[in-house]
Every structure is written in C-alpha cells, then in structure tokens.
Amino acid sequence: MRIFLDTASVEEIREFVDLIDGITTNPTLLAQAAKPFREAIKEICDMVEGPVSVEVTALDAEGMISEARELARIADNVVIKIPMGTEGIRAVRALEAEGIPTNVTLVFSPAQALWAAKAGASYVSPFVGRIDDRAGDGMELISQILLIYENYGFKTEIIVASVRHVRHVVEAALLGAHIATVPPAVAKKLFHHPLTDEGIKRFLADWEKVPR
Ligand code: E4P
C-alpha cells in the first residue's frame, strides 16, 4: 500500500519526503499553508516525486476543465482533484481523455465511487473519518468500493482519505486499499510503538554490560 501525506505544508512534507509516495492537498490545507496558491503547489511538486493532488473550485464542468488545464501546467505530477457530482464526473471524463489524471474527492457512498470509476478517474477518495465522525462505518465503504472495482476490473485506485488514526491505516491495508493519505501527525505514529522504544532502551543498557 502506498502512503500519501495529506498536507500542503512544505515543512511537514520535508520531514517525510524521502519516505512517502505522494501528496494530497485541499483548499483547507492550502489556506493553512498561508502562501500564494500556485507558488505553494509548484514548491510541493518540485519536492515530491509522486502525484500531488490539487483541487479545483469551479462548480461547473467547463470551469473545472479550464481550471484543471491551468493547474496541470504547473508540474507533470499534478493530479486534479474533482469534487464528486454530475458536473465533476463530466469533467473527469474530459480530463482523463486529455491525459490529465484526476482524483474524485468528497466520496461518501459506493454509488459515487462507481461513477468515478466508470468515468475513468485515476483515483477516488472516500473520506472515512468524516463518515466515522457521524457514527457511520468508513471502512465498510472501502470494502464495498474494493468489491465493486474488483467485480468489473476498474483500474481506479482507492485513496483512503480523511484518516484520523493509525487504525484507519491498518484497516485500509488489511482490506487491500491501494493508498492511504495520512495527516503528518498520524504518519509519525505509524512508525512508533512503546515496546519498540522500551526494547531499544533495554538492549542499549544490556550492550553496556557486554565485555569488550
Ligand atoms: C483528502 O484528500 C482530504 O484532503 C482529506 O483527507 C480530508 O480530511 P479531513 O476530513 O480531515 O478534512
């Protein structure tokens, strides 16, 4: 499973740039980065080898397509994030036909994910955390999408998004999701376990007792 970092902060990306497989941004994350938008995207794309998702803000297909063409010119690794909806799906079909990769975002149901795949999206982003926040089952959605995609041999890759904790990442991996996009705080936790720290401490203490 590939791990993307869900941030637009250059400082946070720098910490993991050699370990992660890509980046996802959204308007909220870009607002937090507090830098001129195109400048921030260019800087991120230059740092990261993998795909960098950048979201359009137009609400009609035509507007999304022209925004996407402009964003795609920033760097070769830009992936256009398109909000789910009929206009979004029209835009995905047109952009993928032009060779511009898309990531259908704000997906909360298997039917929406089916449309994303039928339109030929490169990626789909189901938001598991926001579903769990409302007492739903985000991971159940992932397993349903995986089954639907397997049934028809769809090539669209699933990015498990809106990740809140390590268990989301582990469950995504157990289900066989292609990618999880994780906030930096969760990315850090993926490496750690208290028994690892305790084990290192004990081994180092014992090493001091080894005759040399
Ligand atoms: C994914 O592409 C989104 O940027 C992100 O995962 C949204 O997460 P949130 O629900 O924590 O805002």
mmCIF file of C-alpha atoms and ligand atoms in Angstrom:
data_model
loop_
_atom_site.group_PDB
_atom_site.id
_atom_site.type_symbol
_atom_site.label_atom_id
_atom_site.label_comp_id
_atom_site.label_asym_id
_atom_site.label_seq_id
_atom_site.Cartn_x
_atom_site.Cartn_y
_atom_site.Cartn_z
ATOM 1 C CA MET A 1 0.000 0.000 0.000
ATOM 2 C CA ARG A 2 1.258 3.469 -0.870
ATOM 3 C CA ILE A 3 1.236 6.217 1.758
ATOM 4 C CA PHE A 4 0.491 9.808 0.746
ATOM 5 C CA LEU A 5 0.818 12.778 3.082
ATOM 6 C CA ASP A 6 -2.330 14.886 3.487
ATOM 7 C CA THR A 7 -0.868 18.376 3.868
ATOM 8 C CA ALA A 8 0.133 21.499 1.960
ATOM 9 C CA SER A 9 2.857 22.436 4.457
ATOM 10 C CA VAL A 10 6.326 22.355 2.910
ATOM 11 C CA GLU A 11 7.871 21.953 6.375
ATOM 12 C CA GLU A 12 5.751 18.880 7.125
ATOM 13 C CA ILE A 13 6.445 17.406 3.684
ATOM 14 C CA ARG A 14 10.202 17.922 4.126
ATOM 15 C CA GLU A 15 10.100 15.696 7.228
ATOM 16 C CA PHE A 16 8.795 12.708 5.235
ATOM 17 C CA VAL A 17 9.663 13.480 1.623
ATOM 18 C CA ASP A 18 12.051 10.503 1.224
ATOM 19 C CA LEU A 19 9.517 8.060 2.706
ATOM 20 C CA ILE A 20 6.131 8.968 1.248
ATOM 21 C CA ASP A 21 4.638 8.159 -2.157
ATOM 22 C CA GLY A 22 2.631 11.308 -2.889
ATOM 23 C CA ILE A 23 0.698 14.287 -1.518
ATOM 24 C CA THR A 24 -2.940 15.281 -1.275
ATOM 25 C CA THR A 25 -3.958 18.877 -0.672
ATOM 26 C CA ASN A 26 -7.339 20.568 -0.444
ATOM 27 C CA PRO A 27 -8.464 24.206 -0.108
ATOM 28 C CA THR A 28 -8.495 23.963 3.712
ATOM 29 C CA LEU A 29 -4.915 22.666 3.819
ATOM 30 C CA LEU A 30 -3.779 25.341 1.339
ATOM 31 C CA ALA A 31 -5.413 28.027 3.499
ATOM 32 C CA GLN A 32 -3.426 26.693 6.482
ATOM 33 C CA ALA A 33 -0.196 26.807 4.423
ATOM 34 C CA ALA A 34 -0.841 30.566 4.020
ATOM 35 C CA LYS A 35 1.247 31.021 0.864
ATOM 36 C CA PRO A 36 0.265 32.160 -2.628
ATOM 37 C CA PHE A 37 -1.515 29.130 -4.019
ATOM 38 C CA ARG A 38 0.430 28.477 -7.271
ATOM 39 C CA GLU A 39 3.745 29.107 -5.559
ATOM 40 C CA ALA A 40 2.866 26.564 -2.843
ATOM 41 C CA ILE A 41 1.829 23.916 -5.383
ATOM 42 C CA LYS A 42 4.961 24.429 -7.502
ATOM 43 C CA GLU A 43 7.184 24.143 -4.428
ATOM 44 C CA ILE A 44 5.474 20.915 -3.327
ATOM 45 C CA CYS A 45 5.604 19.382 -6.823
ATOM 46 C CA ASP A 46 9.331 20.131 -7.074
ATOM 47 C CA MET A 47 9.975 18.405 -3.726
ATOM 48 C CA VAL A 48 7.898 15.281 -4.283
ATOM 49 C CA GLU A 49 8.394 12.657 -6.980
ATOM 50 C CA GLY A 50 4.919 11.136 -6.700
ATOM 51 C CA PRO A 51 1.493 12.551 -7.528
ATOM 52 C CA VAL A 52 0.321 15.801 -5.900
ATOM 53 C CA SER A 53 -3.467 16.250 -5.783
ATOM 54 C CA VAL A 54 -4.736 19.813 -6.200
ATOM 55 C CA GLU A 55 -8.442 20.633 -6.042
ATOM 56 C CA VAL A 56 -10.463 22.755 -8.465
ATOM 57 C CA THR A 57 -13.022 25.189 -7.083
ATOM 58 C CA ALA A 58 -15.309 25.739 -10.099
ATOM 59 C CA LEU A 59 -18.732 24.118 -9.783
ATOM 60 C CA ASP A 60 -19.492 23.513 -13.474
ATOM 61 C CA ALA A 61 -17.708 21.029 -15.738
ATOM 62 C CA GLU A 62 -16.458 23.663 -18.149
ATOM 63 C CA GLY A 63 -14.977 25.760 -15.345
ATOM 64 C CA MET A 64 -13.409 22.696 -13.708
ATOM 65 C CA ILE A 65 -11.817 21.662 -17.004
ATOM 66 C CA SER A 66 -10.241 25.037 -17.707
ATOM 67 C CA GLU A 67 -9.019 25.353 -14.096
ATOM 68 C CA ALA A 68 -7.603 21.825 -14.314
ATOM 69 C CA ARG A 69 -5.741 22.523 -17.571
ATOM 70 C CA GLU A 70 -4.128 25.535 -15.951
ATOM 71 C CA LEU A 71 -3.172 23.600 -12.791
ATOM 72 C CA ALA A 72 -1.784 20.698 -14.824
ATOM 73 C CA ARG A 73 0.677 23.124 -16.436
ATOM 74 C CA ILE A 74 2.308 23.821 -13.043
ATOM 75 C CA ALA A 75 4.068 20.431 -12.968
ATOM 76 C CA ASP A 76 3.956 16.951 -14.512
ATOM 77 C CA ASN A 77 2.979 15.308 -11.215
ATOM 78 C CA VAL A 78 -0.161 17.387 -10.597
ATOM 79 C CA VAL A 79 -3.331 15.304 -10.201
ATOM 80 C CA ILE A 80 -6.592 17.223 -10.422
ATOM 81 C CA LYS A 81 -8.963 16.740 -7.510
ATOM 82 C CA ILE A 82 -12.542 16.989 -8.701
ATOM 83 C CA PRO A 83 -15.458 17.134 -6.238
ATOM 84 C CA MET A 84 -17.998 14.340 -6.779
ATOM 85 C CA GLY A 85 -21.180 15.260 -8.689
ATOM 86 C CA THR A 86 -22.604 15.135 -12.210
ATOM 87 C CA GLU A 87 -20.541 18.154 -13.308
ATOM 88 C CA GLY A 88 -17.458 16.679 -11.670
ATOM 89 C CA ILE A 89 -17.920 13.328 -13.408
ATOM 90 C CA ARG A 90 -18.294 15.109 -16.788
ATOM 91 C CA ALA A 91 -15.064 16.969 -16.100
ATOM 92 C CA VAL A 92 -13.276 13.721 -15.109
ATOM 93 C CA ARG A 93 -14.251 12.063 -18.419
ATOM 94 C CA ALA A 94 -12.954 15.012 -20.428
ATOM 95 C CA LEU A 95 -9.725 15.444 -18.453
ATOM 96 C CA GLU A 96 -8.796 11.748 -18.429
ATOM 97 C CA ALA A 97 -9.415 11.681 -22.221
ATOM 98 C CA GLU A 98 -6.866 14.513 -22.490
ATOM 99 C CA GLY A 99 -4.382 12.579 -20.362
ATOM 100 C CA ILE A 100 -4.815 14.759 -17.254
ATOM 101 C CA PRO A 101 -5.091 12.459 -14.202
ATOM 102 C CA THR A 102 -7.973 13.045 -11.800
ATOM 103 C CA ASN A 103 -8.849 12.210 -8.203
ATOM 104 C CA VAL A 104 -12.582 12.254 -7.419
ATOM 105 C CA THR A 105 -12.897 13.705 -3.943
ATOM 106 C CA LEU A 106 -15.610 14.031 -1.274
ATOM 107 C CA VAL A 107 -16.839 10.491 -1.935
ATOM 108 C CA PHE A 108 -19.150 9.079 0.728
ATOM 109 C CA SER A 109 -21.047 6.251 -0.997
ATOM 110 C CA PRO A 110 -20.318 3.184 -3.160
ATOM 111 C CA ALA A 111 -22.564 4.599 -5.917
ATOM 112 C CA GLN A 112 -20.413 7.743 -6.111
ATOM 113 C CA ALA A 113 -17.273 5.601 -6.305
ATOM 114 C CA LEU A 114 -18.855 3.556 -9.102
ATOM 115 C CA TRP A 115 -19.410 6.740 -11.138
ATOM 116 C CA ALA A 116 -15.835 7.863 -10.542
ATOM 117 C CA ALA A 117 -14.515 4.552 -11.893
ATOM 118 C CA LYS A 118 -16.935 4.497 -14.841
ATOM 119 C CA ALA A 119 -15.690 7.963 -15.798
ATOM 120 C CA GLY A 120 -12.129 6.611 -15.814
ATOM 121 C CA ALA A 121 -10.798 8.571 -12.811
ATOM 122 C CA SER A 122 -7.229 7.676 -11.889
ATOM 123 C CA TYR A 123 -8.071 7.911 -8.166
ATOM 124 C CA VAL A 124 -11.104 8.047 -5.908
ATOM 125 C CA SER A 125 -11.005 9.495 -2.387
ATOM 126 C CA PRO A 126 -13.577 8.115 0.078
ATOM 127 C CA PHE A 127 -13.471 10.159 3.320
ATOM 128 C CA VAL A 128 -13.566 7.516 6.063
ATOM 129 C CA GLY A 129 -13.009 9.856 9.030
ATOM 130 C CA ARG A 130 -15.904 12.170 8.171
ATOM 131 C CA ILE A 131 -18.185 9.108 7.902
ATOM 132 C CA ASP A 132 -16.994 7.772 11.263
ATOM 133 C CA ASP A 133 -17.462 11.259 12.773
ATOM 134 C CA ARG A 134 -21.187 10.874 12.058
ATOM 135 C CA ALA A 135 -21.304 7.388 13.576
ATOM 136 C CA GLY A 136 -21.110 5.682 10.165
ATOM 137 C CA ASP A 137 -18.624 2.995 9.097
ATOM 138 C CA GLY A 138 -15.959 4.446 6.819
ATOM 139 C CA MET A 139 -14.115 1.160 6.408
ATOM 140 C CA GLU A 140 -17.286 -0.626 5.308
ATOM 141 C CA LEU A 141 -17.403 1.872 2.433
ATOM 142 C CA ILE A 142 -13.818 0.978 1.481
ATOM 143 C CA SER A 143 -14.586 -2.747 1.373
ATOM 144 C CA GLN A 144 -17.701 -2.123 -0.756
ATOM 145 C CA ILE A 145 -15.758 0.009 -3.241
ATOM 146 C CA LEU A 146 -12.976 -2.593 -3.432
ATOM 147 C CA LEU A 147 -15.533 -5.300 -4.216
ATOM 148 C CA ILE A 148 -17.288 -3.210 -6.883
ATOM 149 C CA TYR A 149 -13.981 -2.344 -8.555
ATOM 150 C CA GLU A 150 -12.879 -5.980 -8.464
ATOM 151 C CA ASN A 151 -16.227 -7.132 -9.951
ATOM 152 C CA TYR A 152 -15.669 -5.004 -13.053
ATOM 153 C CA GLY A 153 -11.889 -4.797 -13.214
ATOM 154 C CA PHE A 154 -11.889 -0.987 -12.777
ATOM 155 C CA LYS A 155 -8.390 0.499 -12.716
ATOM 156 C CA THR A 156 -9.268 3.495 -10.480
ATOM 157 C CA GLU A 157 -7.115 3.435 -7.348
ATOM 158 C CA ILE A 158 -8.671 3.970 -3.931
ATOM 159 C CA ILE A 159 -7.109 6.652 -1.739
ATOM 160 C CA VAL A 160 -8.412 6.155 1.805
ATOM 161 C CA ALA A 161 -8.829 9.781 2.901
ATOM 162 C CA SER A 162 -9.884 11.732 5.984
ATOM 163 C CA VAL A 163 -7.712 9.411 8.034
ATOM 164 C CA ARG A 164 -7.949 10.128 11.761
ATOM 165 C CA HIS A 165 -5.718 7.497 13.387
ATOM 166 C CA VAL A 166 -3.350 4.555 12.895
ATOM 167 C CA ARG A 167 -6.181 2.005 12.958
ATOM 168 C CA HIS A 168 -7.671 3.568 9.811
ATOM 169 C CA VAL A 169 -4.361 2.945 8.021
ATOM 170 C CA VAL A 170 -4.041 -0.629 9.262
ATOM 171 C CA GLU A 171 -7.636 -1.449 8.337
ATOM 172 C CA ALA A 172 -7.126 0.093 4.894
ATOM 173 C CA ALA A 173 -4.079 -2.143 4.404
ATOM 174 C CA LEU A 174 -5.923 -5.243 5.648
ATOM 175 C CA LEU A 175 -8.681 -4.584 3.123
ATOM 176 C CA GLY A 176 -6.148 -4.080 0.316
ATOM 177 C CA ALA A 177 -6.841 -0.400 -0.428
ATOM 178 C CA HIS A 178 -4.242 0.965 -2.846
ATOM 179 C CA ILE A 179 -3.306 4.129 -0.937
ATOM 180 C CA ALA A 180 -3.933 5.878 2.383
ATOM 181 C CA THR A 181 -3.412 9.624 2.638
ATOM 182 C CA VAL A 182 -2.467 10.475 6.184
ATOM 183 C CA PRO A 183 -2.057 13.717 8.146
ATOM 184 C CA PRO A 184 1.557 14.231 9.340
ATOM 185 C CA ALA A 185 0.597 13.536 12.987
ATOM 186 C CA VAL A 186 -0.704 10.081 12.016
ATOM 187 C CA ALA A 187 2.280 9.479 9.698
ATOM 188 C CA LYS A 188 4.597 9.919 12.714
ATOM 189 C CA LYS A 189 2.578 7.478 14.816
ATOM 190 C CA LEU A 190 2.798 4.783 12.113
ATOM 191 C CA PHE A 191 6.483 4.331 12.941
ATOM 192 C CA HIS A 192 6.162 4.070 16.694
ATOM 193 C CA HIS A 193 5.289 1.529 19.354
ATOM 194 C CA PRO A 194 6.113 1.910 23.085
ATOM 195 C CA LEU A 195 7.529 -1.640 23.146
ATOM 196 C CA THR A 196 9.983 -0.670 20.386
ATOM 197 C CA ASP A 197 11.220 2.291 22.453
ATOM 198 C CA GLU A 198 11.395 0.161 25.589
ATOM 199 C CA GLY A 199 13.182 -2.622 23.667
ATOM 200 C CA ILE A 200 15.815 -0.254 22.268
ATOM 201 C CA LYS A 201 16.415 1.175 25.748
ATOM 202 C CA ARG A 202 16.820 -2.292 27.281
ATOM 203 C CA PHE A 203 19.137 -3.547 24.502
ATOM 204 C CA LEU A 204 21.321 -0.448 24.819
ATOM 205 C CA ALA A 205 21.527 -0.907 28.617
ATOM 206 C CA ASP A 206 22.491 -4.580 28.160
ATOM 207 C CA TRP A 207 25.013 -3.671 25.460
ATOM 208 C CA GLU A 208 26.872 -1.650 28.080
ATOM 209 C CA LYS A 209 27.332 -4.886 30.057
ATOM 210 C CA VAL A 210 28.792 -6.829 27.108
ATOM 211 C CA PRO A 211 32.531 -7.451 27.664
ATOM 212 C CA ARG A 212 34.619 -5.663 25.028
HETATM 213 C C1 E4P B 1 -8.173 14.022 1.187
HETATM 214 O O1 E4P B 1 -7.766 14.081 0.060
HETATM 215 C C2 E4P B 1 -8.548 15.174 2.009
HETATM 216 O O2 E4P B 1 -7.602 16.191 1.817
HETATM 217 C C3 E4P B 1 -8.532 14.890 3.491
HETATM 218 O O3 E4P B 1 -8.184 13.551 3.769
HETATM 219 C C4 E4P B 1 -9.722 15.406 4.226
HETATM 220 O O4 E4P B 1 -9.581 15.062 5.576
HETATM 221 P P1 E4P B 1 -10.429 15.741 6.749
HETATM 222 O O5 E4P B 1 -11.745 15.058 6.819
HETATM 223 O O6 E4P B 1 -9.610 15.504 7.966
HETATM 224 O O7 E4P B 1 -10.544 17.207 6.398
#
